[in-house]
Every structure is written in C-alpha cells, then in structure tokens.
C-alpha cells in the first residue's frame, strides 16, 4: 500500500505537521537553553555549573522537567480560576504560531505568509495579555505588580521594536520574512541599518523580560512576579515560553539583520541556528553582566531615547530610499 | 535623566567594559573544587577535634602522661575523664582512657597549649557527622590505636 503523497500537499496537513515539528523544537530548545543558561552562568562566575546528571550535566534539564511533571498543580484559595488556568496556556500559543513563518532555510518554512512579520508581532502581543491574566488571576499583590510592570514595559518597548523593523521592511520592500532574507543576498542589513539593529536588540531583550529589563519578575523585590503562585507544569509553561521567546526574538534578529539562513559553505539551517544561538548567548551574557535597571530608567530609555531614535532612523531611511 | 554625548559615550564604554569582564571570566579556568570528587588538603592550622600525638621517637606510642591538666583547664569541661596506669620499670604514666565530649568543645586550644608533654594536637578531621549525641563522645586512646593500626 502506498501513501498518497498528495496528502502532504494539503495546506492544513502542512501546517499541522509544521506545528508538530515546532512543538518538538520548542521543547528541545527549552531543554538545551536551560542547561546552557546554567552553564554560562557558572562559567561567568568561575564555577562549572550542572555536572552531575549525565555527561557535562546534559541530562539535568530532563531531570528538572520530570520533577516539574511530578509536582502537584497547586491552586491557591481565592484565585480567579478560569483566568488563572488560562494564563499559562495563553502565553504558550503565540510562541508556537511564530514558528510557522520563521524561515529556517530557503526550503524549510511552514508557510511563507506575505505579512509574516505582522503575524509574529500581532501574536506576540498576546504575551502581554497572558501575563496580565496570570498576574490578575493569582490574587497576589506581587503577581499583580509584576504583571502591571510587564505591561508598561511591553507597551513602551513594542513601539521601538516595530519602528526599527519597519526601517528594514522599507528597504526590503516586503513584509514576508523570506523576501527580507533574500534581499540580504549581497549585504546584511546590520551594515545598512546599525541603529535599527541596536534598537531592535535592546527592545527585544526588554520584550522577553530578560535582565537588565527583568522587572516583571524581579526576584529580589517581587518574589517571582507574575508566576509567583504557579507550580508544577503551569510554571514550566511560563519557563518554556520564556526560553522559546528568547529564541524567537533572536531568530527574527537574524532574519532581519544578519542575513537569515545565508552563509558560505555550511547548509542554511546550520547558519541560521548558529547565528540565532549566538544571539541567545549574547542575551545570557547580558544577564550575567548587567544589573537590573530602575523602573523610571526603564521607561526613560524607551520613551526618551529609543523611540525618538527609531523615528529619526525611519525618517532618514525613508529619505535616503526616495533619493 | 540628562544625557549628554559625553555621558552617553562613557556609559556605552562602561557597558562594554563590563561585558569584557564577564567574557574574560567565561574562558578562565574555574576556581571551585568539586567537593566529593576532589578534596582539598586541610591546612595545618585547621582545628578539628583534638587527638593524641605520636611520640617523635616511637610513632607507635603517644606521649600522654595522664596528668589531667587538660581536664582541669578545659573551659567548657569537654574533656571528661583522663586515666592512666604506671607500668613496671617505667618512669612515666601511660594513658588508658581519654574521654572527649566534642559536642561542647569550642576548639579553643587551651588543652593543646597547657599540655606539659605536648601530647595533644588538632586533627584535620572535618568530615564527622552523627545522628546521636553519643556519636561525638570520643575515646582518644582508642582513636589513637585505630590510627596506629591503619599506619
């Protein structure tokens, strides 16, 4: 019996297979990144990091995952139950959607949507909603403060993020991620748009709530911010989403500024992953170098520095393109 | 927040300098020792519980003459009992029982300093743990004999 290969040409089947692959990738990515983060942290502090479970501690994240799976999901008294349970699920959905449009290689993309970047940005703003749900639903002051901070931060940093990407979109003349990559055949956009690159990278670190912009979960002030009340697998979903978001913003940076899957000798996917994980490493590097900014500093950086700069960059780009 | 070009440059340079520091330490060798796998050498001045020292002439004998000065000098009363016997044809007494209650010992070292025959010293044994109070009542004579047999 032969399988009818036309079955795989169906759009819905393609997307289903793609999402399944994305889910597998998300889990592996999170497992590797939790291990990598602890290793990087260790070596930057002249320690080794995890080393007992498996060679070089490589099986450590698996042990952690099993522990989280085995834990009871606690529901504190007086939480807003539907919202409390929906929070961690909501934060995970946009993460999966982003993988549909990211071009891992010239042929490895679930679907090339002609408004690709718009899809990613639109869905990633769901994250804010999920964090608010988690913070509000927990009925805990630390969670709520963390959620409110996160929203103020996301609103402030989404603007420079969009504006810096817009400059690249103007140059590539397309919203499709694949076209943006193809437009960088000759020269990477990081050379033509260095200001936009810096703005985007700073804003993306803030968007993923990573240090030095990790005020929503500032552990020294807010216990753990919006995921204070979550335990077991619900906490694991937040964790999974954070590490996947790190990869996604790095992947978008690579796609828009660093030539995507293009590079000599090695296959495209290898280049893409190398570049992406290098940026993830830079984000970890930030985390173990910089102290947390104050909240007024956080908003000042965005509203007084990044946004005017992004507008200026957009204006100059537009002017130069017209000439 | 006022940003001048000078302060902007200064800030950027200091951020880069900080990242340089962490990157340098990232590639430096680790300074921690992996405890159960590798045990560091105990420094000679480490104060563990006290032990009977071997005689420089005859490593199979200790030098304690069971005079009991340590018992009287111990500020915590941790040295409970020191007893000895005088054997035929020997000038000195020999210790037969030396009971130490390590639970109250504060490692002050007065016993070590006041010993007239320099028979007591600190052991480097830090790896002691027990579930009962009695686990820390040591008979130093027995402990000495055990060490003697091991060597």
CSV table of C-alpha atoms in Angstrom, one decimal:
chain,number,residue,atom,x,y,z
A,1,UNK,CA,0.0,0.0,0.0
A,2,UNK,CA,1.5,3.3,-1.0
A,3,UNK,CA,0.7,6.5,0.8
A,4,UNK,CA,-0.9,9.1,-1.4
A,5,UNK,CA,1.8,11.8,-1.4
A,6,UNK,CA,-0.7,14.4,-2.5
A,7,UNK,CA,-2.0,14.2,1.1
A,8,UNK,CA,1.1,16.2,2.1
A,9,UNK,CA,0.3,19.0,-0.4
A,10,UNK,CA,-2.8,19.9,1.5
A,11,UNK,CA,-2.3,23.3,3.3
A,12,UNK,CA,-3.9,22.1,6.5
A,13,UNK,CA,-1.7,19.0,6.7
A,14,UNK,CA,1.4,21.0,6.1
A,15,UNK,CA,0.6,23.4,8.9
A,16,UNK,CA,-0.3,20.6,11.3
A,17,UNK,CA,3.0,18.8,10.6
A,18,UNK,CA,4.8,22.2,10.9
A,19,UNK,CA,3.2,22.9,14.2
A,20,UNK,CA,4.1,19.5,15.5
A,21,UNK,CA,7.7,19.9,14.4
A,22,UNK,CA,7.6,23.4,16.0
A,23,UNK,CA,6.4,21.9,19.3
A,24,UNK,CA,9.2,19.3,19.3
A,25,UNK,CA,11.7,22.0,18.6
A,26,UNK,CA,10.3,24.2,21.3
A,27,UNK,CA,10.7,21.5,23.9
A,28,UNK,CA,14.2,20.6,22.8
A,29,UNK,CA,15.2,24.3,22.6
A,30,UNK,CA,14.0,24.9,26.1
A,31,UNK,CA,15.8,21.9,27.5
A,32,UNK,CA,19.1,22.9,25.9
A,33,UNK,CA,18.7,26.6,26.8
A,34,UNK,CA,18.0,25.9,30.5
A,35,UNK,CA,21.2,23.8,30.5
A,36,UNK,CA,23.1,26.4,28.6
A,37,UNK,CA,22.0,29.3,30.7
A,38,UNK,CA,23.2,27.5,33.9
A,39,UNK,CA,26.5,26.6,32.2
A,40,UNK,CA,27.0,30.1,31.0
A,41,UNK,CA,26.1,31.5,34.4
A,42,UNK,CA,28.5,29.1,36.1
A,43,UNK,CA,31.5,29.8,33.9
A,44,UNK,CA,31.0,33.5,34.1
A,45,UNK,CA,31.2,33.2,37.8
A,46,UNK,CA,34.2,30.9,37.6
A,47,UNK,CA,32.1,27.8,38.5
A,48,UNK,CA,31.3,24.8,36.4
A,49,UNK,CA,27.5,24.7,36.6
A,50,UNK,CA,25.5,21.5,36.4
A,51,UNK,CA,27.8,18.5,36.0
A,52,UNK,CA,26.3,15.5,37.9
A,53,UNK,CA,23.4,14.3,35.8
A,54,UNK,CA,24.8,12.9,32.7
A,55,UNK,CA,28.0,14.0,30.8
A,56,UNK,CA,28.6,17.7,31.4
A,57,UNK,CA,25.2,17.8,33.2
A,58,UNK,CA,23.4,17.5,29.9
A,59,UNK,CA,20.5,15.4,31.3
A,60,UNK,CA,20.0,17.9,34.1
A,61,UNK,CA,17.1,19.7,32.3
A,62,UNK,CA,15.4,16.4,31.8
A,63,UNK,CA,15.6,15.7,35.5
A,64,UNK,CA,14.2,19.1,36.2
A,65,UNK,CA,11.4,18.6,33.7
A,66,UNK,CA,10.5,15.3,35.3
A,67,UNK,CA,10.5,16.9,38.7
A,68,UNK,CA,8.1,19.6,37.5
A,69,UNK,CA,5.9,17.0,35.9
A,70,UNK,CA,5.6,15.1,39.1
A,71,UNK,CA,4.7,18.1,41.2
A,72,UNK,CA,1.2,18.9,42.2
A,73,UNK,CA,-0.5,21.8,40.5
A,74,UNK,CA,-1.5,23.9,43.4
A,75,UNK,CA,-4.5,26.2,43.2
A,76,UNK,CA,-4.3,28.9,45.9
A,77,UNK,CA,-7.6,29.9,47.6
A,78,UNK,CA,-9.5,32.9,46.1
A,79,UNK,CA,-7.8,32.8,42.7
A,80,UNK,CA,-9.8,33.7,39.6
A,81,UNK,CA,-9.9,30.1,38.4
A,82,UNK,CA,-10.6,30.4,34.6
A,83,UNK,CA,-8.2,33.3,34.2
A,84,UNK,CA,-5.6,31.6,36.5
A,85,UNK,CA,-5.6,28.5,34.4
A,86,UNK,CA,-5.8,30.2,31.0
A,87,UNK,CA,-2.7,32.4,31.7
A,88,UNK,CA,0.0,29.8,31.2
A,89,UNK,CA,-1.8,28.3,28.2
A,90,UNK,CA,-2.3,31.7,26.5
A,91,UNK,CA,1.4,32.6,26.9
A,92,UNK,CA,2.3,29.4,25.1
A,93,UNK,CA,0.1,29.7,22.0
A,94,UNK,CA,1.7,32.8,20.3
A,95,UNK,CA,5.0,31.1,20.8
A,96,UNK,CA,4.0,28.3,18.6
A,97,UNK,CA,2.5,30.5,15.9
A,98,UNK,CA,5.7,32.4,15.4
A,99,UNK,CA,7.4,29.2,14.2
A,100,UNK,CA,5.0,28.9,11.3
A,101,UNK,CA,6.6,31.9,9.4
A,102,UNK,CA,10.2,31.8,10.5
A,103,UNK,CA,12.4,30.6,7.6
A,104,UNK,CA,14.9,28.2,9.0
A,105,UNK,CA,16.2,27.6,5.5
A,106,UNK,CA,15.3,28.5,1.9
A,107,UNK,CA,13.1,25.4,1.8
A,108,UNK,CA,12.4,25.0,5.5
A,109,UNK,CA,9.5,27.2,6.3
A,110,UNK,CA,6.0,26.1,7.2
A,111,UNK,CA,4.3,28.8,5.3
A,112,UNK,CA,5.6,32.0,3.7
A,113,UNK,CA,2.9,34.5,4.6
A,114,UNK,CA,3.2,37.8,2.8
A,115,UNK,CA,2.6,39.6,6.0
A,116,UNK,CA,4.8,37.3,8.0
A,117,UNK,CA,6.4,39.7,10.4
A,118,UNK,CA,3.0,41.2,11.1
A,119,UNK,CA,1.7,37.8,12.2
A,120,UNK,CA,4.6,37.3,14.6
A,121,UNK,CA,4.2,40.8,16.2
A,122,UNK,CA,0.5,40.6,16.4
A,123,UNK,CA,0.6,37.2,18.1
A,124,UNK,CA,3.5,38.2,20.4
A,125,UNK,CA,1.4,41.0,21.8
A,126,UNK,CA,-0.8,38.2,23.2
A,127,UNK,CA,2.0,37.5,25.7
A,128,UNK,CA,1.2,40.7,27.5
A,129,UNK,CA,-2.4,39.7,27.9
A,130,UNK,CA,-1.3,36.3,29.2
A,131,UNK,CA,0.9,37.9,31.8
A,132,UNK,CA,-1.9,40.2,32.9
A,133,UNK,CA,-4.2,37.2,33.2
A,134,UNK,CA,-1.6,35.4,35.3
A,135,UNK,CA,-0.9,38.4,37.5
A,136,UNK,CA,-4.6,39.3,38.0
A,137,UNK,CA,-5.9,35.8,38.3
A,138,UNK,CA,-3.3,34.9,41.0
A,139,UNK,CA,-4.9,37.3,43.6
A,140,UNK,CA,-1.5,38.1,44.9
A,141,UNK,CA,-0.1,41.6,45.2
A,142,UNK,CA,3.4,40.6,43.9
A,143,UNK,CA,1.9,38.9,40.9
A,144,UNK,CA,-0.2,41.9,40.1
A,145,UNK,CA,2.6,44.4,40.5
A,146,UNK,CA,4.8,42.2,38.3
A,147,UNK,CA,2.0,42.0,35.6
A,148,UNK,CA,1.5,45.7,35.7
A,149,UNK,CA,5.1,46.4,35.3
A,150,UNK,CA,5.3,43.9,32.4
A,151,UNK,CA,2.5,45.7,30.6
A,152,UNK,CA,4.0,49.2,31.0
A,153,UNK,CA,7.3,47.7,29.8
A,154,UNK,CA,5.8,45.8,26.8
A,155,UNK,CA,3.8,48.9,25.7
A,156,UNK,CA,6.9,51.1,25.9
A,157,UNK,CA,9.2,48.7,24.0
A,158,UNK,CA,6.9,47.4,21.4
A,159,UNK,CA,7.0,50.8,19.6
A,160,UNK,CA,10.8,51.0,19.0
A,161,UNK,CA,10.7,47.3,18.2
A,162,UNK,CA,8.1,47.9,15.4
A,163,UNK,CA,9.7,51.1,14.2
A,164,UNK,CA,13.2,49.5,13.9
A,165,UNK,CA,11.8,46.6,11.9
A,166,UNK,CA,9.8,49.0,9.8
A,167,UNK,CA,13.0,50.6,8.5
A,168,UNK,CA,14.2,47.2,7.3
A,169,UNK,CA,10.8,46.4,5.8
A,170,UNK,CA,11.1,49.6,3.8
A,171,UNK,CA,14.4,48.6,2.5
A,172,UNK,CA,13.4,45.1,1.6
A,173,UNK,CA,10.1,46.2,0.3
A,174,UNK,CA,8.3,43.3,1.7
A,175,UNK,CA,6.7,42.0,5.0
A,176,UNK,CA,7.4,38.4,4.1
A,177,UNK,CA,10.4,37.1,6.1
A,178,UNK,CA,11.7,35.1,3.2
A,179,UNK,CA,11.8,38.2,1.0
A,180,UNK,CA,13.6,40.0,3.7
A,181,UNK,CA,16.3,37.3,3.8
A,182,UNK,CA,16.5,37.2,0.0
A,183,UNK,CA,17.0,41.0,0.0
A,184,UNK,CA,20.2,40.5,2.1
A,185,UNK,CA,21.9,38.4,-0.6
A,186,UNK,CA,24.6,41.0,-1.2
A,187,UNK,CA,24.9,42.8,2.1
A,188,UNK,CA,23.4,42.2,5.5
A,189,UNK,CA,21.0,44.8,6.9
A,190,UNK,CA,23.1,45.1,10.0
A,191,UNK,CA,25.6,47.1,8.0
A,192,UNK,CA,23.0,49.3,6.3
A,193,UNK,CA,20.8,49.7,9.5
A,194,UNK,CA,23.1,49.6,12.5
A,195,UNK,CA,20.9,51.9,14.6
A,196,UNK,CA,17.8,49.8,13.9
A,197,UNK,CA,19.7,46.7,14.8
A,198,UNK,CA,20.8,48.1,18.2
A,199,UNK,CA,17.3,49.5,18.9
A,200,UNK,CA,15.7,46.2,18.0
A,201,UNK,CA,18.1,44.1,20.1
A,202,UNK,CA,17.6,46.3,23.2
A,203,UNK,CA,13.8,46.3,22.7
A,204,UNK,CA,13.7,42.5,22.2
A,205,UNK,CA,15.6,41.9,25.4
A,206,UNK,CA,13.1,44.1,27.1
A,207,UNK,CA,10.2,42.3,25.4
A,208,UNK,CA,11.3,38.9,26.6
A,209,UNK,CA,11.6,40.3,30.2
A,210,UNK,CA,15.3,39.4,30.4
A,211,UNK,CA,17.9,41.1,32.6
A,212,UNK,CA,18.6,44.0,32.7
A,213,UNK,CA,14.9,44.6,32.0
A,214,UNK,CA,13.5,41.8,34.1
A,215,UNK,CA,11.4,44.0,36.4
A,216,UNK,CA,8.2,41.9,36.0
A,217,UNK,CA,9.8,39.0,37.8
A,218,UNK,CA,12.4,40.9,39.8
A,219,UNK,CA,13.1,38.2,42.3
A,220,UNK,CA,14.7,40.5,44.9
A,221,UNK,CA,11.5,42.7,45.0
A,222,UNK,CA,8.6,40.7,43.8
A,223,UNK,CA,9.3,37.1,44.8
A,224,UNK,CA,8.8,35.9,41.2
A,225,UNK,CA,6.5,38.4,39.7
A,226,UNK,CA,3.5,37.1,37.8
A,227,UNK,CA,4.4,33.4,38.2
A,228,UNK,CA,4.7,33.5,41.9
A,229,UNK,CA,1.6,31.4,42.5
A,230,UNK,CA,2.2,28.8,39.8
A,231,UNK,CA,3.7,25.5,40.4
A,232,UNK,CA,4.5,22.3,38.6
A,233,UNK,CA,3.7,22.2,34.9
A,234,UNK,CA,1.9,25.5,34.9
A,235,UNK,CA,5.2,27.1,36.0
A,236,UNK,CA,7.0,25.0,33.4
A,237,UNK,CA,4.8,26.5,30.7
A,238,UNK,CA,6.0,30.0,31.6
A,239,UNK,CA,9.5,28.8,31.7
A,240,UNK,CA,9.1,27.1,28.3
A,241,UNK,CA,7.6,30.3,26.8
A,242,UNK,CA,10.4,32.5,28.2
A,243,UNK,CA,13.2,30.4,26.6
A,244,UNK,CA,11.2,30.0,23.3
A,245,UNK,CA,10.7,33.7,23.2
A,246,UNK,CA,14.4,34.2,23.6
A,247,UNK,CA,14.9,32.0,20.5
A,248,UNK,CA,12.2,33.7,18.5
A,249,UNK,CA,13.4,37.2,19.0
A,250,UNK,CA,16.9,36.0,18.2
A,251,UNK,CA,15.6,34.3,15.1
A,252,UNK,CA,13.8,37.5,14.0
A,253,UNK,CA,17.0,39.5,14.6
A,254,UNK,CA,18.9,37.0,12.4
A,255,UNK,CA,16.2,37.1,9.7
A,256,UNK,CA,16.1,40.9,9.6
A,257,UNK,CA,19.6,42.0,10.2
A,258,UNK,CA,22.1,39.1,10.0
A,259,UNK,CA,21.2,37.6,6.6
A,260,UNK,CA,19.0,34.8,7.9
A,261,UNK,CA,20.0,31.4,6.6
A,262,UNK,CA,22.6,32.8,4.2
A,263,UNK,CA,26.2,32.0,4.6
A,264,UNK,CA,29.1,30.3,2.9
A,265,UNK,CA,30.0,26.5,2.9
A,266,UNK,CA,27.6,25.3,5.5
A,267,UNK,CA,23.9,24.5,4.8
A,268,UNK,CA,21.4,27.3,5.5
A,269,UNK,CA,19.8,25.8,8.6
A,270,UNK,CA,23.2,25.4,10.3
A,271,UNK,CA,24.0,29.1,9.6
A,272,UNK,CA,20.5,30.1,10.9
A,273,UNK,CA,20.8,28.1,14.1
A,274,UNK,CA,24.4,29.2,14.7
A,275,UNK,CA,23.5,32.9,14.4
A,276,UNK,CA,20.4,32.6,16.4
A,277,UNK,CA,22.1,30.7,19.3
A,278,UNK,CA,24.9,33.2,19.2
A,279,UNK,CA,22.4,36.0,19.9
A,280,UNK,CA,20.8,33.9,22.6
A,281,UNK,CA,24.2,33.6,24.2
A,282,UNK,CA,24.6,37.3,24.0
A,283,UNK,CA,21.3,37.7,25.9
A,284,UNK,CA,22.6,35.3,28.6
A,285,UNK,CA,25.8,37.3,28.6
A,286,UNK,CA,23.8,40.4,29.3
A,287,UNK,CA,22.0,38.7,32.1
A,288,UNK,CA,25.2,37.8,34.0
A,289,UNK,CA,26.8,41.2,33.4
A,290,UNK,CA,24.3,43.9,33.9
A,291,UNK,CA,22.4,44.8,37.0
A,292,UNK,CA,18.6,45.4,36.8
A,293,UNK,CA,17.6,48.9,35.7
A,294,UNK,CA,15.2,51.0,37.9
A,295,UNK,CA,11.7,51.3,36.6
A,296,UNK,CA,11.9,55.1,35.8
A,297,UNK,CA,15.2,54.3,33.9
A,298,UNK,CA,13.5,51.5,32.1
A,299,UNK,CA,10.7,53.8,30.8
A,300,UNK,CA,13.0,56.7,30.1
A,301,UNK,CA,15.3,54.5,27.9
A,302,UNK,CA,12.4,53.6,25.8
A,303,UNK,CA,10.3,56.8,25.6
A,304,UNK,CA,13.1,59.4,25.7
A,305,UNK,CA,15.9,57.6,23.8
A,306,UNK,CA,14.8,54.5,21.7
A,307,UNK,CA,11.5,55.8,20.3
A,308,UNK,CA,12.8,59.2,19.1
A,309,UNK,CA,15.9,57.5,17.7
A,310,UNK,CA,13.8,54.9,15.9
A,311,UNK,CA,11.6,57.6,14.4
A,312,UNK,CA,14.7,59.5,13.3
A,313,UNK,CA,16.1,56.4,11.8
A,314,UNK,CA,12.9,55.7,9.9
A,315,UNK,CA,12.8,59.2,8.6
A,316,UNK,CA,16.4,59.1,7.4
A,317,UNK,CA,15.8,55.7,5.8
A,318,UNK,CA,12.8,56.9,4.0
A,319,UNK,CA,14.6,60.0,2.8
A,320,UNK,CA,17.5,58.0,1.5
A,321,UNK,CA,15.3,55.5,-0.2
A,322,UNK,CA,13.5,58.2,-2.0
A,323,UNK,CA,16.7,59.8,-3.4
B,1,UNK,CA,17.8,61.8,33.2
B,2,UNK,CA,20.0,64.2,31.2
B,3,UNK,CA,22.1,62.6,28.5
B,4,UNK,CA,25.0,64.5,27.1
B,5,UNK,CA,27.1,63.0,24.3
B,6,UNK,CA,30.0,62.6,26.8
B,7,UNK,CA,27.9,60.7,29.3
B,8,UNK,CA,26.4,58.5,26.5
B,9,UNK,CA,29.9,57.5,25.3
B,10,UNK,CA,31.0,57.0,28.9
B,11,UNK,CA,28.0,54.7,29.6
B,12,UNK,CA,28.5,52.7,26.4
B,13,UNK,CA,32.1,52.2,27.2
B,14,UNK,CA,31.4,51.1,30.7
B,15,UNK,CA,28.8,48.6,29.5
B,16,UNK,CA,31.3,47.2,27.0
B,17,UNK,CA,33.9,47.0,29.8
B,18,UNK,CA,31.5,45.1,32.0
B,19,UNK,CA,30.8,42.6,29.2
B,20,UNK,CA,34.5,42.3,28.7
B,21,UNK,CA,35.0,41.3,32.3
B,22,UNK,CA,32.3,38.5,32.2
B,23,UNK,CA,33.6,37.2,28.8
B,24,UNK,CA,37.1,37.0,30.2
B,25,UNK,CA,36.0,35.1,33.3
B,26,UNK,CA,33.9,32.9,31.0
B,27,UNK,CA,37.1,31.5,29.4
B,28,UNK,CA,39.1,31.4,32.6
B,29,UNK,CA,39.5,28.1,34.5
B,30,UNK,CA,37.1,27.5,37.3
B,31,UNK,CA,38.2,28.2,40.9
B,32,UNK,CA,35.7,26.0,42.7
B,33,UNK,CA,36.8,22.5,43.8
B,34,UNK,CA,34.3,19.7,43.1
B,35,UNK,CA,34.0,18.6,46.7
B,36,UNK,CA,33.0,14.9,46.8
B,37,UNK,CA,35.2,14.2,43.7
B,38,UNK,CA,38.2,16.1,44.9
B,39,UNK,CA,39.1,17.0,48.5
B,40,UNK,CA,41.4,19.9,49.2
B,41,UNK,CA,44.3,19.5,51.5
B,42,UNK,CA,43.5,20.5,55.0
B,43,UNK,CA,45.6,23.5,56.2
B,44,UNK,CA,47.9,22.7,59.1
B,45,UNK,CA,46.3,25.2,61.3
B,46,UNK,CA,42.8,23.7,60.9
B,47,UNK,CA,41.2,22.9,64.3
B,48,UNK,CA,39.3,19.7,64.3
B,49,UNK,CA,38.7,17.7,67.4
B,50,UNK,CA,41.9,17.1,69.5
B,51,UNK,CA,43.9,13.9,69.1
B,52,UNK,CA,46.8,12.3,70.8
B,53,UNK,CA,50.0,12.9,69.0
B,54,UNK,CA,52.5,10.1,68.4
B,55,UNK,CA,55.9,10.3,70.0
B,56,UNK,CA,58.7,11.6,67.7
B,57,UNK,CA,60.9,8.7,68.9
B,58,UNK,CA,58.4,5.9,68.7
B,59,UNK,CA,55.4,6.6,66.4
B,60,UNK,CA,53.6,3.6,68.0
B,61,UNK,CA,53.3,5.4,71.3
B,62,UNK,CA,51.6,8.6,72.4
B,63,UNK,CA,53.2,11.0,74.8
B,64,UNK,CA,50.3,11.5,77.2
B,65,UNK,CA,51.2,11.0,80.9
B,66,UNK,CA,47.6,11.2,82.1
B,67,UNK,CA,48.4,14.2,84.4
B,68,UNK,CA,44.9,15.6,83.9
B,69,UNK,CA,46.0,19.3,83.4
B,70,UNK,CA,43.9,19.4,80.3
B,71,UNK,CA,40.8,18.2,82.2
B,72,UNK,CA,41.2,21.0,84.8
B,73,UNK,CA,42.0,23.7,82.2
B,74,UNK,CA,39.2,22.9,79.7
B,75,UNK,CA,36.8,25.9,79.9
B,76,UNK,CA,33.9,24.0,78.6
B,77,UNK,CA,34.5,20.9,80.6
B,78,UNK,CA,34.6,18.9,77.4
B,79,UNK,CA,37.4,16.6,78.5
B,80,UNK,CA,35.5,14.3,80.7
B,81,UNK,CA,38.0,11.8,82.0
B,82,UNK,CA,41.7,11.1,81.7
B,83,UNK,CA,43.1,8.0,83.4
B,84,UNK,CA,46.4,6.2,83.3
B,85,UNK,CA,48.4,3.5,84.8
B,86,UNK,CA,52.1,3.2,85.8
B,87,UNK,CA,53.7,0.1,84.4
B,88,UNK,CA,56.6,-1.8,86.0
B,89,UNK,CA,60.0,-0.3,85.2
B,90,UNK,CA,58.8,2.8,83.6
B,91,UNK,CA,59.1,6.4,84.9
B,92,UNK,CA,56.0,7.9,83.2
B,93,UNK,CA,52.4,7.1,83.5
B,94,UNK,CA,50.6,5.8,80.4
B,95,UNK,CA,47.1,7.0,79.4
B,96,UNK,CA,44.4,4.3,79.2
B,97,UNK,CA,41.2,6.4,78.9
B,98,UNK,CA,40.8,9.8,77.4
B,99,UNK,CA,37.2,10.8,77.1
B,100,UNK,CA,36.3,13.9,75.0
B,101,UNK,CA,32.8,15.2,74.6
B,102,UNK,CA,33.1,17.0,71.3
B,103,UNK,CA,29.6,18.5,71.4
B,104,UNK,CA,30.6,21.2,73.9
B,105,UNK,CA,34.2,21.7,72.6
B,106,UNK,CA,34.8,25.1,71.1
B,107,UNK,CA,38.3,24.3,69.7
B,108,UNK,CA,39.9,27.0,71.9
B,109,UNK,CA,43.1,25.1,72.1
B,110,UNK,CA,43.8,25.6,75.8
B,111,UNK,CA,44.3,21.9,76.3
B,112,UNK,CA,46.9,21.9,73.5
B,113,UNK,CA,48.7,24.8,75.0
B,114,UNK,CA,48.7,23.7,78.6
B,115,UNK,CA,49.8,20.1,77.9
B,116,UNK,CA,53.2,19.7,79.7
B,117,UNK,CA,54.3,16.8,77.5
B,118,UNK,CA,53.0,18.3,74.2
B,119,UNK,CA,50.9,15.2,73.7
B,120,UNK,CA,47.7,16.8,72.2
B,121,UNK,CA,47.2,18.3,68.8
B,122,UNK,CA,44.4,19.2,66.5
B,123,UNK,CA,43.2,16.6,63.9
B,124,UNK,CA,42.4,17.6,60.4
B,125,UNK,CA,39.2,15.5,60.6
B,126,UNK,CA,36.3,17.7,59.4
B,127,UNK,CA,34.2,15.0,58.0
B,128,UNK,CA,32.4,14.0,61.1
B,129,UNK,CA,28.6,13.8,61.3
B,130,UNK,CA,26.3,11.8,63.5
B,131,UNK,CA,22.7,11.3,64.4
B,132,UNK,CA,23.1,10.9,68.1
B,133,UNK,CA,24.9,13.0,70.8
B,134,UNK,CA,26.9,9.9,71.7
B,135,UNK,CA,28.4,9.9,68.2
B,136,UNK,CA,30.6,12.7,69.4
B,137,UNK,CA,31.9,11.2,72.6
B,138,UNK,CA,35.3,10.1,71.6
B,139,UNK,CA,37.8,8.0,73.4
B,140,UNK,CA,41.1,9.4,72.1
B,141,UNK,CA,43.1,6.4,73.2
B,142,UNK,CA,41.0,4.1,71.1
B,143,UNK,CA,41.2,6.6,68.2
B,144,UNK,CA,45.0,6.7,68.5
B,145,UNK,CA,45.1,2.9,68.5
B,146,UNK,CA,43.0,2.8,65.4
B,147,UNK,CA,45.3,5.2,63.6
B,148,UNK,CA,48.3,3.2,64.8
B,149,UNK,CA,46.8,0.1,63.2
B,150,UNK,CA,46.0,1.9,60.0
B,151,UNK,CA,49.5,3.1,59.6
